[in-house]
Amino acid sequence: MSENVKFIVTEVNKLLGRNYNLIGFNALNAEDLLQILCGVLMKIQQQDGSDVDIKLDSPEENSIYILTALRILNYQPDVDPVTFRQGLIRGEIEIIHPILTWLLTHIDVVRKRAYLSRFLVKLDIPSEYLGDSEISLLHEQYLSLVDRFKTIHKEREIGKKDVENAVELATDLQAMAKEKEAVTARISRIKTKAEPALHLLDACKLLRTERDKERDLISQKEQEEDTITDLQSSLQRVERELHALKRDSTGLTPQILIQHLTEEVTVQSAIVKEKLPSELNAKKNRMRALSVVKEYSYLGPDKILTMRNNLDAVLKDIQDLVESKISKNDIDKMGPFRQQAAAVGNMKRNALERLEKIESSLEELQSRLKEKRDHSKTLLETSIPRAEELKKYINRLKTKGTLYKRCKAEIAGLKAESGVLNRTAAILDGQITHSYTTNVTSKVTIPESYTLDNALVTNTQLSHSILALRTNLAPVIRDMKSLRQASRETDERYQKACKSHNTVEMTMKNTTSDLLSETKRLKNKLLQDTNDKKELQEKIAKIKITEEKLRNEAKTNNGLNNVGQALKQELHNTIVKEEETLRNSNKEQERIKEHTMQYENKTQQWNNIISIFSCKIQCAEESKQTDGIVVRRGGAETLVLQ
């Protein structure tokens, strides 16, 4: 806010030639602010001549002038128009300061708009005056002059822009001429500097050509290397084939080759002489049969039957001839040879068929081998994927795998959720069907003396009886409500007592179990101490017996007096130690007895408390049974007395 005020003060001082400071400007009253605003507007509109004294104008005239000028200058206030007009008339700072800020910030635009408003704001002439011919003629001339002013102003603005563009172009040309001179001077200086080193340019050209040649040679070298690799691969393939041929040709002699060739010739000759003629005859016979079949126009069932009969007769004649021949020549010497020849012919035929199958399979395998070789060549010619491409492919596969796993897990979760929802829906359907299966049968009892004549009387009697029953039932219902409340309270007390009883029982069980375990441990310790005591007593008795023996021996043997005294002293020490341990064990036994007595007393007390609580619970149950039972059914409670 203070920055805006500073800006207003400085601009007003420049524009109006005043000498305001910040404090004095803030101390101005509303009338002075309006005078300053009016002066700024007049200065912008160039109406602040010596013949105009703005201090003589009244506040109303100033307000009207300011509103008119702001409307012409197209000022848009930040508040509503009514508040703006009232604040302007009162001279409020919140209204005048934004106006001054806007005017002084956009002073060039405002001046231009004020200049145009002198000529473009049309005068409002009443319609009754326009009826005069002279006034209407003058008004038309005025409108034509306004239009002419518009066109002239547009041309003037365009001319200004053209002049500005021409000035800019002239300045640009001058700058470019200066730059050209500077560049030419620089080029001349560079030429003078480069004259002694012109041979370096030739060297650079030669270097560039040599580098181009080197690049071409490198590419040619790469091509040659590729061809060398292809030739090496083909050479390796030929070497492998040669090695295979050498391996196959090991042990071959001319006789073996001749034998192979003769075998192949015999096979081919057998094929040509035996197989092919038989196949050719079979084909010819088939063609002959087909031509015969073709010549027949139509074979009816009668013709087919006659042909079958003729065929049967011919077969019978053949069989008769064979039998007669066999009967005439009982001993046929050429029979075995014929059988052998037939068997050999069959074997030869089977061998030729197998050979044909093997050759066809060999051709098929060779064709497949050729296809595989062509495919391998294409694979070798294709570019092998680089490491980066392979890594990208693997990363893509990993991302797809993780996405697949996540989607699979989501699908499994959705399936499980759908199963749970289906099961819940089935349970709810079962409950709904079970709840609506009950059939409600309404029973209506009609009095025996009910007729159409006394229907009104019976209805009134029934209504009176119903009212009487309601009045009689009202105290019972109140009592039932109080009893229901009492039953709720007793139930709550019972629940609380059960909870407290359970907690006390749990604590008592825990404490009793601890006490029992401690008592058991002390009893075991007492038993162990008694056993130790018995053992010690037995040892002491044994030691006393040995002591008596030693005394007797000492009396008899005076030479061993010193040894006996030492042994006696040692035995005395052991006896003292054992007696001390015995005394300690006796003390421990007495203390354990005291502890056991205390724990037994505590256990007895807890058992008494448990019996008291159980008696209380039993009494509460008995009192509840004697007083009555609260039955909850269908949202209602009923007290059943017993």
XYZ file of C-alpha atoms in Angstrom:
642
model
C 0.000 0.000 0.000
C 2.800 2.433 0.867
C 4.522 1.687 -2.448
C 1.330 2.595 -4.339
C 1.079 5.860 -2.394
C 4.722 6.677 -3.171
C 4.119 5.988 -6.846
C 0.997 8.214 -6.846
C 2.834 11.075 -5.087
C 5.793 11.031 -7.484
C 3.634 10.833 -10.611
C 1.218 13.545 -9.406
C 4.148 15.844 -8.632
C 5.540 15.250 -12.126
C 2.201 15.642 -13.888
C 0.714 18.588 -11.989
C 3.939 20.255 -10.899
C 3.130 19.980 -7.212
C 5.417 19.371 -4.267
C 3.561 16.789 -2.200
C 5.300 14.437 0.195
C 4.031 11.140 1.577
C 2.815 12.519 4.901
C 1.162 15.564 3.367
C -0.563 13.500 0.690
C -1.934 11.096 3.302
C -3.181 14.085 5.339
C -5.325 15.467 2.466
C -9.065 15.505 2.962
C -11.697 14.114 0.596
C -12.269 17.409 -1.266
C -8.552 17.848 -1.954
C -8.300 14.272 -3.231
C -11.205 14.902 -5.593
C -9.536 18.105 -6.806
C -6.277 16.215 -7.446
C -8.122 13.454 -9.332
C -9.983 16.047 -11.376
C -6.714 17.835 -12.139
C -5.063 14.583 -13.255
C -7.987 13.837 -15.567
C -7.907 17.367 -17.018
C -4.153 17.141 -17.496
C -4.575 13.852 -19.300
C -7.303 15.380 -21.472
C -5.139 18.519 -21.887
C -7.777 20.798 -20.380
C -5.675 22.278 -17.570
C -5.015 25.631 -19.251
C -4.801 28.953 -17.454
C -8.411 29.693 -18.216
C -9.614 26.742 -16.091
C -9.484 26.951 -12.312
C -10.273 23.559 -10.829
C -10.542 24.926 -7.274
C -13.642 26.892 -8.147
C -15.644 23.797 -9.144
C -18.089 22.357 -6.646
C -17.769 18.734 -5.366
C -20.891 17.676 -7.265
C -19.514 18.978 -10.539
C -16.167 17.334 -9.825
C -17.901 13.985 -9.171
C -19.956 14.252 -12.364
C -16.894 15.185 -14.381
C -14.837 12.336 -12.879
C -17.562 9.744 -13.518
C -17.982 10.924 -17.105
C -14.242 10.885 -17.743
C -13.819 7.431 -16.202
C -16.686 6.092 -18.304
C -15.016 7.476 -21.427
C -11.643 6.051 -20.389
C -13.287 2.637 -19.760
C -12.230 2.262 -16.125
C -13.477 -0.946 -14.463
C -13.789 -0.629 -10.653
C -13.184 -3.557 -8.303
C -16.420 -2.940 -6.343
C -20.059 -2.720 -7.333
C -21.168 0.498 -9.118
C -23.336 1.835 -6.272
C -20.552 1.546 -3.700
C -18.078 3.002 -6.181
C -20.288 6.020 -6.911
C -20.971 6.698 -3.228
C -17.303 6.340 -2.290
C -16.278 8.652 -5.138
C -18.725 11.347 -4.038
C -17.468 11.043 -0.442
C -13.851 11.119 -1.578
C -12.836 7.846 0.078
C -9.194 6.856 -0.156
C -10.055 3.209 -0.975
C -11.795 4.407 -4.170
C -9.589 7.324 -5.292
C -6.165 5.717 -4.809
C -6.873 2.755 -7.167
C -8.193 5.230 -9.786
C -5.025 7.332 -9.578
C -2.844 4.204 -9.692
C -4.603 2.933 -12.820
C -4.486 6.333 -14.560
C -0.826 6.979 -13.802
C 0.214 3.415 -14.671
C -1.525 3.420 -18.096
C -1.061 7.101 -18.858
C -0.135 6.665 -22.535
C -3.164 4.501 -23.284
C -5.414 6.828 -21.285
C -4.166 9.913 -23.137
C -4.764 8.267 -26.474
C -8.252 7.234 -25.418
C -8.988 10.759 -24.127
C -7.756 12.241 -27.397
C -10.015 9.928 -29.411
C -12.962 10.594 -27.118
C -12.956 14.280 -28.129
C -13.873 13.348 -31.688
C -15.530 9.947 -31.414
C -17.939 10.498 -28.525
C -21.121 11.435 -30.332
C -23.316 14.256 -29.157
C -26.769 13.383 -27.902
C -29.298 15.520 -29.812
C -32.981 15.213 -28.932
C -35.219 13.850 -31.629
C -37.448 16.949 -31.693
C -34.468 19.077 -32.735
C -33.510 16.662 -35.469
C -36.779 17.474 -37.202
C -35.244 20.778 -38.300
C -33.614 20.464 -41.723
C -30.579 22.572 -40.904
C -29.886 20.706 -37.660
C -30.331 17.331 -39.341
C -28.002 18.430 -42.158
C -25.422 19.571 -39.656
C -25.801 16.272 -37.761
C -25.199 14.289 -40.925
C -22.131 16.379 -41.692
C -20.977 15.768 -38.125
C -21.379 11.991 -38.501
C -19.555 12.013 -41.832
C -16.728 14.004 -40.271
C -16.533 11.455 -37.439
C -16.238 8.632 -39.968
C -13.639 10.585 -41.903
C -11.725 11.155 -38.684
C -11.764 7.421 -38.051
C -10.318 6.626 -41.467
C -7.714 9.401 -41.226
C -6.720 8.263 -37.755
C -6.319 4.685 -38.970
C -4.184 5.870 -41.888
C -2.149 7.982 -39.503
C -1.564 5.018 -37.195
C -0.572 2.857 -40.152
C 1.764 5.602 -41.341
C 3.280 5.840 -37.888
C 3.849 2.115 -37.863
C 5.349 2.265 -41.363
C 7.606 5.125 -40.330
C 8.615 3.212 -37.255
C 9.254 0.136 -39.376
C 11.242 2.226 -41.866
C 13.272 3.718 -39.048
C 13.859 0.256 -37.628
C 14.874 -1.021 -41.064
C 17.223 1.914 -41.535
C 18.820 1.269 -38.174
C 19.038 -2.441 -39.010
C 20.680 -1.615 -42.353
C 23.175 0.651 -40.661
C 23.942 -2.026 -38.080
C 24.302 -4.650 -40.825
C 26.600 -2.353 -42.806
C 28.740 -1.889 -39.727
C 28.785 -5.641 -39.149
C 29.715 -6.171 -42.822
C 32.602 -3.749 -42.522
C 33.736 -5.475 -39.344
C 33.491 -8.902 -41.005
C 35.391 -7.760 -44.114
C 38.081 -6.240 -41.932
C 38.284 -9.448 -39.942
C 38.484 -11.539 -43.126
C 41.263 -9.330 -44.456
C 43.149 -9.665 -41.192
C 42.709 -13.430 -41.241
C 43.907 -13.537 -44.862
C 46.992 -11.523 -44.005
C 47.657 -13.857 -41.106
C 46.998 -16.988 -43.193
C 49.154 -16.028 -46.213
C 52.370 -17.524 -44.790
C 50.480 -20.748 -43.913
C 48.670 -21.453 -47.201
C 50.545 -24.717 -47.584
C 48.707 -25.910 -44.476
C 45.409 -25.659 -46.371
C 46.760 -27.983 -49.034
C 47.943 -30.314 -46.306
C 44.473 -30.235 -44.730
C 42.878 -31.078 -48.072
C 45.272 -33.972 -48.534
C 44.587 -35.106 -44.969
C 40.831 -35.020 -45.589
C 41.178 -37.037 -48.802
C 43.448 -39.542 -47.080
C 40.960 -39.921 -44.246
C 38.171 -40.528 -46.745
C 40.328 -43.149 -48.448
C 41.099 -44.705 -45.076
C 37.374 -44.857 -44.271
C 36.703 -46.521 -47.628
C 39.525 -48.984 -47.055
C 38.189 -49.833 -43.597
C 34.734 -50.544 -45.025
C 36.309 -52.597 -47.826
C 38.355 -54.479 -45.239
C 35.214 -55.288 -43.265
C 33.541 -56.576 -46.426
C 36.589 -58.700 -47.240
C 36.588 -60.093 -43.704
C 32.927 -61.020 -44.069
C 33.633 -62.779 -47.372
C 36.630 -64.546 -45.790
C 34.452 -65.831 -42.945
C 31.856 -67.063 -45.456
C 34.561 -68.786 -47.498
C 36.047 -70.330 -44.377
C 32.670 -71.706 -43.358
C 32.121 -73.128 -46.867
C 35.671 -74.548 -46.829
C 35.024 -76.232 -43.508
C 31.826 -77.720 -44.870
C 33.650 -79.025 -47.969
C 36.430 -80.415 -45.787
C 33.871 -82.231 -43.671
C 32.300 -83.695 -46.799
C 35.742 -84.680 -48.108
C 36.584 -86.290 -44.788
C 33.333 -88.235 -44.908
C 34.080 -89.368 -48.455
C 37.607 -90.411 -47.481
C 36.261 -92.297 -44.514
C 33.789 -94.070 -46.750
C 36.464 -94.788 -49.394
C 38.894 -96.448 -46.995
C 39.411 -100.090 -47.925
C 37.941 -99.684 -51.413
C 39.560 -101.465 -54.332
C 38.673 -101.599 -58.026
C 37.286 -105.093 -57.573
C 35.005 -103.896 -54.744
C 33.843 -100.942 -56.826
C 33.197 -103.234 -59.795
C 31.299 -105.582 -57.518
C 29.167 -102.687 -56.189
C 28.525 -101.497 -59.709
C 27.601 -104.976 -60.915
C 25.223 -105.364 -57.981
C 23.654 -102.015 -58.747
C 23.419 -102.954 -62.454
C 21.782 -106.273 -61.619
C 19.318 -104.537 -59.320
C 18.472 -101.935 -61.921
C 18.221 -104.568 -64.671
C 15.926 -106.656 -62.466
C 13.815 -103.602 -61.883
C 13.733 -102.860 -65.613
C 13.137 -106.430 -66.791
C 10.816 -107.770 -64.131
C 9.218 -105.109 -61.998
C 8.589 -102.420 -64.539
C 7.098 -104.802 -67.180
C 4.834 -106.387 -64.562
C 3.712 -102.969 -63.364
C 3.278 -101.881 -66.967
C 1.197 -104.979 -67.756
C -0.890 -104.378 -64.642
C -1.471 -100.790 -65.706
C -2.357 -101.928 -69.241
C -4.762 -104.549 -67.930
C -6.348 -101.958 -65.683
C -6.652 -99.573 -68.607
C -8.120 -102.344 -70.759
C -10.587 -103.229 -68.038
C -11.501 -99.594 -67.557
C -11.978 -99.172 -71.324
C -14.181 -102.265 -71.386
C -16.160 -100.907 -68.467
C -16.402 -97.612 -70.267
C -17.822 -99.271 -73.402
C -20.713 -100.713 -71.455
C -23.580 -98.301 -71.518
C -25.373 -99.542 -68.456
C -25.040 -102.672 -66.333
C -28.332 -103.653 -64.865
C -28.860 -106.191 -62.124
C -29.757 -108.896 -64.698
C -26.498 -108.428 -66.593
C -24.489 -108.430 -63.369
C -26.185 -111.666 -62.328
C -25.468 -113.340 -65.696
C -21.829 -112.196 -65.573
C -21.430 -113.628 -62.080
C -22.914 -116.915 -63.245
C -20.545 -116.999 -66.228
C -17.597 -116.224 -63.925
C -18.577 -119.035 -61.593
C -18.840 -121.435 -64.549
C -15.392 -120.418 -65.835
C -13.855 -120.868 -62.385
C -15.463 -124.292 -62.117
C -14.074 -125.302 -65.517
C -10.598 -124.138 -64.488
C -10.778 -126.147 -61.303
C -11.921 -129.241 -63.235
C -9.049 -128.882 -65.682
C -6.535 -128.554 -62.844
C -7.914 -131.648 -61.127
C -7.882 -133.651 -64.361
C -4.292 -132.608 -65.015
C -3.254 -133.623 -61.513
C -5.020 -136.962 -61.896
C -3.331 -137.621 -65.239
C 0.188 -136.644 -64.054
C 0.367 -138.101 -60.597
C 4.083 -137.491 -60.358
C 5.126 -133.954 -61.344
C 8.917 -133.687 -61.275
C 8.966 -129.942 -61.989
C 6.696 -129.028 -59.073
C 9.415 -128.352 -56.464
C 11.408 -126.322 -58.921
C 8.358 -124.295 -59.775
C 7.735 -123.668 -56.074
C 11.338 -122.624 -55.554
C 11.177 -120.331 -58.580
C 7.959 -118.808 -57.260
C 9.535 -118.307 -53.812
C 12.611 -116.705 -55.373
C 10.396 -114.479 -57.463
C 8.429 -113.444 -54.387
C 11.638 -112.716 -52.488
C 12.978 -110.699 -55.403
C 9.711 -108.798 -55.619
C 9.729 -108.048 -51.884
C 13.378 -106.949 -52.056
C 12.588 -104.599 -54.930
C 9.649 -103.147 -53.002
C 11.836 -102.617 -49.929
C 14.492 -101.002 -52.121
C 11.913 -98.661 -53.584
C 10.680 -97.691 -50.122
C 14.234 -97.108 -48.898
C 15.030 -94.962 -51.942
C 11.891 -92.875 -51.404
C 12.741 -92.430 -47.706
C 16.323 -91.513 -48.688
C 15.059 -88.879 -51.100
C 12.756 -87.502 -48.430
C 15.588 -87.356 -45.892
C 17.866 -85.659 -48.413
C 15.204 -83.047 -49.137
C 14.755 -82.443 -45.395
C 18.534 -82.194 -44.975
C 18.649 -79.638 -47.756
C 15.892 -77.631 -46.100
C 17.748 -77.744 -42.770
C 20.955 -76.571 -44.438
C 19.141 -73.704 -46.135
C 17.540 -72.773 -42.822
C 20.929 -72.880 -41.065
C 22.391 -70.644 -43.773
C 19.604 -68.127 -43.265
C 20.168 -68.258 -39.501
C 23.883 -67.671 -39.981
C 23.186 -64.783 -42.312
C 20.775 -63.178 -39.869
C 22.300 -60.908 -37.266
C 22.812 -62.361 -33.806
C 21.136 -60.264 -31.079
C 23.500 -58.110 -29.110
C 23.950 -58.220 -25.354
C 21.949 -55.041 -24.763
C 19.017 -56.287 -26.841
C 19.129 -59.616 -25.027
C 19.133 -57.834 -21.654
C 16.181 -55.688 -22.715
C 14.330 -58.789 -23.865
C 15.044 -60.555 -20.548
C 13.921 -57.501 -18.556
C 10.741 -57.350 -20.629
C 10.106 -61.024 -19.914
C 10.702 -60.436 -16.188
C 8.246 -57.538 -16.082
C 5.662 -59.592 -17.945
C 6.251 -62.495 -15.549
C 5.771 -60.295 -12.476
C 2.664 -58.759 -14.037
C 1.310 -62.226 -14.764
C 1.976 -63.363 -11.185
C 0.308 -60.268 -9.735
C -2.729 -60.686 -11.978
C -2.893 -64.379 -11.084
C -2.799 -63.534 -7.362
C -5.530 -60.923 -7.825
C -7.672 -63.430 -9.733
C -7.172 -66.014 -6.974
C -8.163 -63.455 -4.327
C -11.239 -62.455 -6.310
C -12.205 -66.105 -6.754
C -11.857 -66.728 -3.022
C -13.871 -63.611 -2.242
C -16.569 -64.637 -4.725
C -16.722 -68.077 -3.093
C -17.134 -66.508 0.351
C -19.827 -64.156 -0.960
C -21.688 -67.006 -2.671
C -21.589 -69.053 0.520
C -22.838 -66.062 2.539
C -25.641 -65.474 0.027
C -26.652 -69.146 0.243
C -26.710 -68.992 4.055
C -28.813 -65.811 3.988
C -31.228 -67.352 1.475
C -31.598 -70.398 3.707
C -32.253 -68.227 6.741
C -34.819 -66.148 4.832
C -36.649 -69.215 3.556
C -36.571 -70.753 7.054
C -37.907 -67.573 8.636
C -40.788 -67.301 6.161
C -41.882 -70.952 6.277
C -44.064 -70.510 9.350
C -47.739 -70.461 8.503
C -49.865 -68.158 10.590
C -53.411 -69.350 11.035
C -55.914 -66.844 12.286
C -58.718 -68.041 14.474
C -61.833 -65.977 14.704
C -64.312 -66.830 17.433
C -67.880 -65.618 16.924
C -70.262 -65.540 19.872
C -73.183 -67.980 19.756
C -75.824 -65.302 20.339
C -74.467 -63.133 17.494
C -77.026 -62.191 14.862
C -77.423 -59.371 12.415
C -80.063 -57.729 14.616
C -77.996 -57.520 17.796
C -74.641 -56.826 16.050
C -74.502 -53.217 17.257
C -75.275 -54.206 20.831
C -72.648 -56.939 20.851
C -70.074 -54.567 19.386
C -70.730 -51.984 22.102
C -70.563 -54.677 24.764
C -67.283 -55.956 23.350
C -65.834 -52.442 23.243
C -66.862 -51.844 26.877
C -65.363 -55.163 27.918
C -62.155 -54.352 26.039
C -61.932 -50.981 27.809
C -62.519 -52.658 31.171
C -59.839 -55.211 30.431
C -57.436 -52.430 29.405
C -58.095 -50.567 32.663
C -57.579 -53.778 34.614
C -54.423 -54.602 32.683
C -52.868 -51.130 33.099
C -51.574 -51.703 36.684
C -50.489 -55.209 35.722
C -48.520 -53.765 32.787
C -46.949 -51.164 35.076
C -46.012 -53.906 37.521
C -44.650 -55.940 34.634
C -42.508 -53.001 33.529
C -41.119 -52.560 37.031
C -40.535 -56.308 37.325
C -38.886 -56.322 33.921
C -36.595 -53.504 35.008
C -35.828 -55.368 38.225
C -35.129 -58.547 36.263
C -32.758 -56.620 33.985
C -30.958 -55.222 37.024
C -30.738 -58.666 38.629
C -29.430 -60.100 35.358
C -26.790 -57.400 35.215
C -25.840 -58.028 38.846
C -25.763 -61.738 38.131
C -23.507 -61.225 35.118
C -21.191 -59.013 37.149
C -21.158 -61.547 40.008
C -20.395 -64.344 37.533
C -17.532 -62.361 36.077
C -16.117 -61.546 39.515
C -16.607 -65.164 40.597
C -14.767 -66.395 37.518
C -11.893 -64.001 38.109
C -11.681 -64.944 41.809
C -11.876 -68.608 40.930
C -9.080 -68.264 38.394
C -6.867 -66.389 40.853
C -7.634 -68.916 43.592
C -6.865 -71.796 41.284
C -3.588 -70.209 40.314
C -2.611 -69.510 43.922
C -3.712 -72.956 45.130
C -1.818 -74.638 42.326
C 1.277 -72.630 43.251
C 0.849 -73.506 46.927
C 0.315 -77.179 46.165
C 3.386 -77.297 43.972
C 5.422 -75.547 46.676
C 4.086 -77.939 49.339
C 4.911 -80.929 47.185
C 8.399 -79.613 46.595
C 8.929 -79.063 50.344
C 7.624 -82.539 51.168
C 10.012 -84.060 48.666
C 12.830 -82.066 50.177
C 11.815 -83.159 53.691
C 11.749 -86.785 52.608
C 15.164 -86.422 51.049
C 16.504 -84.775 54.215
C 15.141 -87.597 56.371
C 16.825 -90.126 54.116
C 20.072 -88.180 54.342
C 19.688 -88.077 58.122
C 19.254 -91.836 58.292
C 22.303 -92.360 56.130
C 24.341 -90.022 58.319
C 23.194 -91.806 61.469
C 24.214 -95.128 59.959
C 27.611 -93.688 59.053
C 28.043 -92.316 62.581
C 27.204 -95.734 64.036
C 29.740 -97.361 61.749
C 32.343 -94.769 62.714
C 31.679 -95.389 66.423
C 32.110 -99.121 65.893
C 35.415 -98.555 64.120
C 36.440 -96.200 66.916
C 35.745 -98.887 69.515
C 37.742 -101.357 67.478
C 40.632 -98.964 67.218
C 40.580 -98.295 70.952
C 40.731 -101.995 71.649
C 43.577 -102.422 69.192
C 45.390 -99.438 70.724
C 45.219 -101.044 74.126
C 46.650 -104.253 72.754
C 49.261 -102.653 70.551
C 51.303 -99.944 72.272
C 53.678 -99.527 69.301
C 50.959 -98.146 67.105
C 49.868 -95.495 69.584
C 50.723 -92.496 67.427
C 48.991 -93.872 64.363
C 45.900 -94.624 66.377
C 45.823 -91.106 67.802
C 46.061 -89.553 64.325
C 43.341 -91.800 63.028
C 41.302 -91.051 66.104
C 41.677 -87.322 65.564
C 40.642 -87.657 61.926
C 37.623 -89.722 62.830
C 36.690 -87.211 65.516
C 36.780 -84.390 62.969
C 34.600 -86.311 60.535
C 32.173 -87.098 63.345
C 31.983 -83.405 64.272
C 31.302 -82.461 60.671
C 28.608 -85.075 60.295
C 26.967 -83.976 63.540
C 26.977 -80.382 62.320
C 25.334 -81.386 59.003
C 22.812 -83.404 60.995
C 21.958 -80.383 63.123
C 21.557 -78.247 59.982
C 19.304 -80.827 58.414
C 17.188 -80.937 61.573
C 16.827 -77.160 61.499
C 15.897 -77.274 57.812
C 13.338 -79.971 58.551
C 11.741 -77.872 61.281
C 11.607 -74.832 58.981
C 10.025 -76.903 56.209
C 7.435 -78.191 58.664
C 6.568 -74.622 59.634
C 6.240 -73.614 55.960
C 4.070 -76.618 55.206
C 1.808 -75.744 58.105
C 1.472 -72.174 56.860
C 0.770 -73.281 53.275
C -1.763 -75.827 54.466
C -3.543 -73.115 56.468
C -3.632 -70.826 53.424
C -4.933 -73.638 51.237
C -7.647 -74.364 53.780
C -8.639 -70.687 53.820
C -8.873 -70.532 50.019
C -10.946 -73.710 49.974
C -13.279 -72.148 52.534
C -13.626 -69.028 50.367
C -14.408 -71.178 47.322
C -17.070 -73.083 49.252
C -18.589 -69.771 50.449
C -18.805 -68.408 46.895
C -20.270 -71.644 45.586
C -22.898 -71.545 48.342
C -23.752 -67.955 47.434
C -24.151 -68.842 43.764
C -26.320 -71.819 44.649
C -28.488 -69.645 46.890
C -28.863 -67.067 44.109
C -29.955 -69.786 41.677
C -32.454 -71.171 44.193
C -33.888 -67.711 44.915
C -34.207 -67.077 41.213
C -36.054 -70.342 40.733
C -38.400 -69.618 43.639
C -39.085 -65.994 42.594
C -39.597 -66.673 38.888
C -37.936 -66.868 35.488
C -37.740 -64.068 32.904
C -38.450 -65.458 29.439
C -37.445 -63.373 26.381
C -39.300 -64.283 23.212
C -39.917 -62.267 20.034
C -38.518 -59.029 21.469
C -40.786 -59.229 24.583
C -40.017 -60.295 28.163
C -42.327 -62.408 30.332
C -41.928 -63.188 34.061
C -42.951 -66.780 34.746
C -43.670 -67.377 38.445
C -43.031 -70.777 40.006
